[in-house]
Amino acid sequence: MNKNQKMILIVAILLVAVVLIYWQIQGGEIFTKTQVLVEKADGLFNITYKEWEDKFVLGLDYAGAVSGAIVVLSGFLIYLFRNKRKENQ
C-alpha cells in the first residue's frame, strides 16, 4: 500500500466515523425524520397538547447510504492509485 492509498484510507475512515458519530448525536434513529412530535403546555390553564414541529433528524437510512458511498468511492480510489509493477524486470 503506497502513500496515496494510505491517505485515502485514513480520510475515508475519518469521514465514516464523522457520519456515524453525527447520526448517534442526532439520536440514533433508524429512519430519517423531518418532523418530531413535541409536547407543549398552555400558559393560562396549564393544559398540555402535542404538536408537530419541523426538525431534521438524521436516520440510519441516510447515514448508512452516505457511509456506503464513501466506502465504495474510497475503494475505487485505492484501486486506481495502486502500484503498477513492470513485468519485464
Coordinates of N, CA, C and O in Angstrom, one line a residue:
M1 N 0.9 -1.2 0.0 CA 0.0 0.0 0.0 C 0.9 1.2 0.0 O 1.8 1.4 0.9
N2 N 0.7 2.1 -1.0 CA 1.5 3.3 -1.1 C 1.0 4.4 -0.3 O 0.0 4.3 0.4
K3 N 1.7 5.6 -0.3 CA 1.3 6.7 0.5 C -0.1 7.3 0.1 O -0.9 7.6 1.0
N4 N -0.4 7.4 -1.2 CA -1.7 7.9 -1.6 C -2.9 7.0 -1.1 O -3.9 7.4 -0.6
Q5 N -2.7 5.7 -1.2 CA -3.7 4.7 -0.7 C -3.9 4.8 0.8 O -5.0 4.8 1.3
K6 N -2.8 5.0 1.5 CA -2.9 5.2 3.0 C -3.7 6.4 3.3 O -4.5 6.4 4.3
M7 N -3.4 7.5 2.6 CA -4.1 8.8 2.9 C -5.6 8.7 2.6 O -6.4 9.1 3.3
I8 N -5.9 8.0 1.5 CA -7.3 7.8 1.1 C -8.0 7.0 2.2 O -9.2 7.2 2.6
L9 N -7.4 5.9 2.6 CA -7.9 5.0 3.7 C -8.2 5.8 5.0 O -9.3 5.7 5.6
I10 N -7.2 6.6 5.4 CA -7.4 7.4 6.6 C -8.5 8.4 6.5 O -9.4 8.5 7.4
V11 N -8.6 9.1 5.4 CA -9.7 10.1 5.2 C -11.0 9.4 5.1 O -12.0 9.9 5.7
A12 N -11.1 8.2 4.5 CA -12.4 7.5 4.4 C -12.8 7.0 5.8 O -14.0 7.2 6.1
I13 N -11.9 6.5 6.5 CA -12.3 6.1 7.9 C -12.8 7.2 8.7 O -13.7 7.1 9.5
L14 N -12.1 8.4 8.6 CA -12.5 9.5 9.4 C -13.9 10.1 9.0 O -14.7 10.4 9.8
L15 N -14.1 10.1 7.7 CA -15.4 10.5 7.2 C -16.6 9.6 7.6 O -17.6 10.1 8.0
V16 N -16.4 8.3 7.5 CA -17.4 7.4 8.0 C -17.6 7.6 9.5 O -18.7 7.5 10.0
A17 N -16.5 7.7 10.3 CA -16.7 7.9 11.7 C -17.4 9.2 12.0 O -18.3 9.2 12.9
V18 N -17.2 10.3 11.3 CA -17.9 11.6 11.5 C -19.4 11.4 11.2 O -20.2 11.9 12.0
V19 N -19.7 10.7 10.1 CA -21.1 10.5 9.8 C -21.8 9.7 10.9 O -22.9 10.0 11.3
L20 N -21.2 8.6 11.3 CA -21.8 7.8 12.3 C -21.9 8.4 13.7 O -22.9 8.3 14.4
I21 N -20.9 9.2 14.0 CA -21.0 10.0 15.3 C -22.1 11.0 15.2 O -22.8 11.2 16.2
Y22 N -22.2 11.7 14.1 CA -23.3 12.7 13.9 C -24.6 12.0 14.0 O -25.6 12.5 14.6
W23 N -24.8 10.8 13.4 CA -26.0 10.1 13.5 C -26.3 9.7 14.9 O -27.5 9.8 15.3
Q24 N -25.3 9.3 15.7 CA -25.6 8.9 17.1 C -25.9 10.2 17.9 O -26.8 10.1 18.8
I25 N -25.3 11.3 17.6 CA -25.6 12.5 18.4 C -27.1 13.0 18.1 O -27.8 13.5 19.0
Q26 N -27.5 12.8 16.9 CA -28.9 13.1 16.5 C -29.9 12.2 17.2 O -31.1 12.5 17.1
G27 N -29.5 11.1 17.8 CA -30.5 10.3 18.5 C -30.4 8.8 18.1 O -31.1 8.0 18.7
G28 N -29.6 8.5 17.1 CA -29.5 7.1 16.7 C -30.8 6.5 16.1 O -31.1 5.3 16.3
E29 N -31.6 7.3 15.4 CA -32.8 6.8 14.8 C -32.6 5.9 13.6 O -31.6 6.0 12.9
I30 N -33.5 5.0 13.4 CA -33.3 4.1 12.3 C -33.7 4.8 11.0 O -33.1 4.7 10.0
F31 N -34.9 5.5 11.0 CA -35.4 6.2 9.8 C -35.2 7.7 10.0 O -35.4 8.2 11.1
T32 N -35.0 8.4 8.9 CA -34.8 9.8 9.0 C -36.2 10.5 9.2 O -37.2 10.0 8.7
K33 N -36.2 11.5 10.1 CA -37.5 12.2 10.4 C -37.3 13.7 9.9 O -36.3 14.3 10.1
T34 N -38.4 14.2 9.4 CA -38.4 15.6 9.1 C -39.3 16.4 10.1 O -39.3 17.6 10.1
Q35 N -40.1 15.7 10.9 CA -40.9 16.3 11.9 C -40.9 15.5 13.1 O -40.8 14.3 13.1
V36 N -40.9 16.2 14.3 CA -41.0 15.5 15.6 C -42.2 16.0 16.4 O -42.6 17.1 16.2
L37 N -42.7 15.1 17.2 CA -43.9 15.4 18.0 C -43.4 16.0 19.3 O -42.7 15.4 20.1
V38 N -43.8 17.2 19.6 CA -43.4 18.0 20.8 C -44.6 18.2 21.6 O -45.7 18.6 21.2
E39 N -44.4 18.0 22.9 CA -45.5 18.3 23.9 C -45.3 19.7 24.4 O -44.3 20.1 24.9
K40 N -46.4 20.5 24.3 CA -46.4 21.9 24.7 C -47.4 22.2 25.7 O -48.4 21.4 25.8
A41 N -47.2 23.2 26.6 CA -48.1 23.5 27.6 C -48.7 24.9 27.4 O -48.0 25.8 27.0
D42 N -50.0 25.0 27.7 CA -50.7 26.3 27.6 C -50.4 27.0 28.9 O -50.6 26.5 30.0
G43 N -50.0 28.3 28.8 CA -49.7 29.0 30.0 C -50.8 29.4 30.9 O -50.7 29.6 32.1
L44 N -52.0 29.6 30.3 CA -53.1 30.1 31.1 C -53.8 29.0 32.0 O -53.9 29.2 33.2
F45 N -54.1 27.9 31.4 CA -54.8 26.8 32.1 C -53.9 25.6 32.4 O -54.4 24.6 32.9
N46 N -52.6 25.7 32.0 CA -51.7 24.6 32.2 C -52.1 23.3 31.5 O -52.0 22.2 32.1
I47 N -52.7 23.4 30.4 CA -53.1 22.3 29.6 C -52.0 21.9 28.6 O -51.4 22.7 28.0
T48 N -51.7 20.6 28.6 CA -50.7 20.2 27.6 C -51.3 19.6 26.4 O -52.4 19.0 26.4
Y49 N -50.6 19.9 25.3 CA -51.1 19.3 24.0 C -49.8 19.0 23.2 O -48.7 19.5 23.4
K50 N -50.0 18.2 22.1 CA -48.9 17.7 21.3 C -49.0 18.4 19.9 O -50.1 18.5 19.4
E51 N -47.9 18.8 19.4 CA -47.8 19.5 18.1 C -46.6 19.0 17.3 O -45.6 18.8 17.9
W52 N -46.8 18.9 16.0 CA -45.7 18.5 15.2 C -44.8 19.7 14.9 O -45.3 20.8 14.5
E53 N -43.5 19.6 15.0 CA -42.5 20.6 14.8 C -41.6 20.2 13.7 O -41.1 19.0 13.7
D54 N -41.3 21.1 12.7 CA -40.3 20.8 11.7 C -38.9 20.7 12.2 O -38.4 21.7 12.7
K55 N -38.3 19.5 12.1 CA -36.9 19.3 12.6 C -36.4 18.1 11.9 O -37.0 17.1 11.7
F56 N -35.1 18.3 11.4 CA -34.5 17.2 10.7 C -33.7 16.3 11.7 O -32.9 16.8 12.4
V57 N -34.0 15.0 11.7 CA -33.3 14.1 12.5 C -32.7 13.0 11.6 O -33.4 12.3 10.9
L58 N -31.4 12.9 11.5 CA -30.7 12.0 10.6 C -31.0 10.6 11.0 O -30.8 10.3 12.2
G59 N -31.3 9.7 10.1 CA -31.6 8.3 10.4 C -30.5 7.5 9.8 O -29.6 7.9 9.0
L60 N -30.5 6.2 10.2 CA -29.5 5.2 9.7 C -29.7 5.0 8.2 O -28.7 4.6 7.6
D61 N -30.8 5.2 7.7 CA -31.0 5.0 6.2 C -30.1 6.0 5.4 O -29.4 5.5 4.5
Y62 N -30.1 7.2 5.8 CA -29.2 8.2 5.1 C -27.8 8.1 5.5 O -26.9 8.1 4.7
A63 N -27.6 7.9 6.8 CA -26.2 7.7 7.3 C -25.5 6.5 6.7 O -24.3 6.5 6.4
G64 N -26.3 5.4 6.6 CA -25.7 4.2 6.0 C -25.4 4.4 4.5 O -24.4 3.9 4.0
A65 N -26.3 5.1 3.8 CA -26.1 5.3 2.4 C -24.9 6.2 2.2 O -24.1 5.9 1.3
V66 N -24.7 7.2 3.0 CA -23.5 8.1 2.8 C -22.3 7.3 3.2 O -21.3 7.4 2.5
S67 N -22.3 6.5 4.2 CA -21.1 5.7 4.6 C -20.8 4.7 3.5 O -19.6 4.5 3.2
G68 N -21.8 4.1 3.0 CA -21.6 3.1 1.9 C -21.0 3.8 0.7 O -20.1 3.2 0.0
A69 N -21.5 5.0 0.3 CA -20.9 5.7 -0.8 C -19.4 6.1 -0.6 O -18.6 6.0 -1.5
I70 N -19.1 6.5 0.7 CA -17.7 6.8 1.0 C -16.9 5.5 0.8 O -15.7 5.6 0.3
V71 N -17.3 4.4 1.3 CA -16.6 3.2 1.2 C -16.3 2.8 -0.2 O -15.2 2.4 -0.6
V72 N -17.4 2.8 -1.0 CA -17.3 2.5 -2.5 C -16.3 3.4 -3.2 O -15.4 3.0 -3.9
L73 N -16.5 4.7 -3.0 CA -15.6 5.7 -3.6 C -14.1 5.5 -3.2 O -13.2 5.6 -4.0
S74 N -13.9 5.3 -1.9 CA -12.5 5.2 -1.4 C -11.9 3.9 -1.9 O -10.8 3.8 -2.3
G75 N -12.8 2.8 -2.0 CA -12.3 1.6 -2.6 C -11.8 1.7 -4.0 O -10.8 1.2 -4.5
F76 N -12.7 2.4 -4.8 CA -12.3 2.7 -6.2 C -11.0 3.5 -6.3 O -10.2 3.3 -7.1
L77 N -10.9 4.6 -5.4 CA -9.7 5.4 -5.5 C -8.4 4.6 -5.0 O -7.3 4.8 -5.6
I78 N -8.6 3.7 -4.1 CA -7.4 2.9 -3.6 C -7.0 2.0 -4.8 O -5.8 1.8 -5.1
Y79 N -8.0 1.4 -5.5 CA -7.7 0.6 -6.6 C -7.0 1.4 -7.8 O -6.1 0.9 -8.4
L80 N -7.5 2.6 -7.9 CA -7.0 3.5 -9.0 C -5.5 3.9 -8.8 O -4.7 4.0 -9.7
F81 N -5.2 4.1 -7.5 CA -3.8 4.6 -7.2 C -2.9 3.4 -6.8 O -1.9 3.6 -6.1
R82 N -3.2 2.2 -7.2 CA -2.3 1.1 -6.8 C -1.0 1.2 -7.6 O -0.9 1.8 -8.6
N83 N 0.0 0.5 -7.1 CA 1.3 0.5 -7.8 C 1.2 -0.5 -8.9 O 0.8 -1.6 -8.8
K84 N 1.7 0.0 -10.0 CA 1.7 -0.9 -11.2 C 3.2 -1.3 -11.5 O 4.0 -0.6 -11.8
R85 N 3.4 -2.6 -11.2 CA 4.7 -3.2 -11.3 C 5.0 -3.6 -12.7 O 4.1 -4.2 -13.4
K86 N 6.2 -3.4 -13.2 CA 6.6 -3.8 -14.5 C 6.9 -5.3 -14.5 O 7.6 -5.8 -13.6
E87 N 6.5 -6.0 -15.5 CA 6.7 -7.5 -15.6 C 8.1 -7.8 -16.2 O 8.6 -8.9 -16.1
N88 N 8.7 -6.8 -16.9 CA 10.0 -7.0 -17.6 C 11.2 -6.6 -16.7 O 12.1 -6.0 -17.2
Q89 N 11.2 -6.9 -15.5 CA 12.4 -6.6 -14.7 C 13.4 -7.6 -14.5 O 13.2 -8.8 -14.4

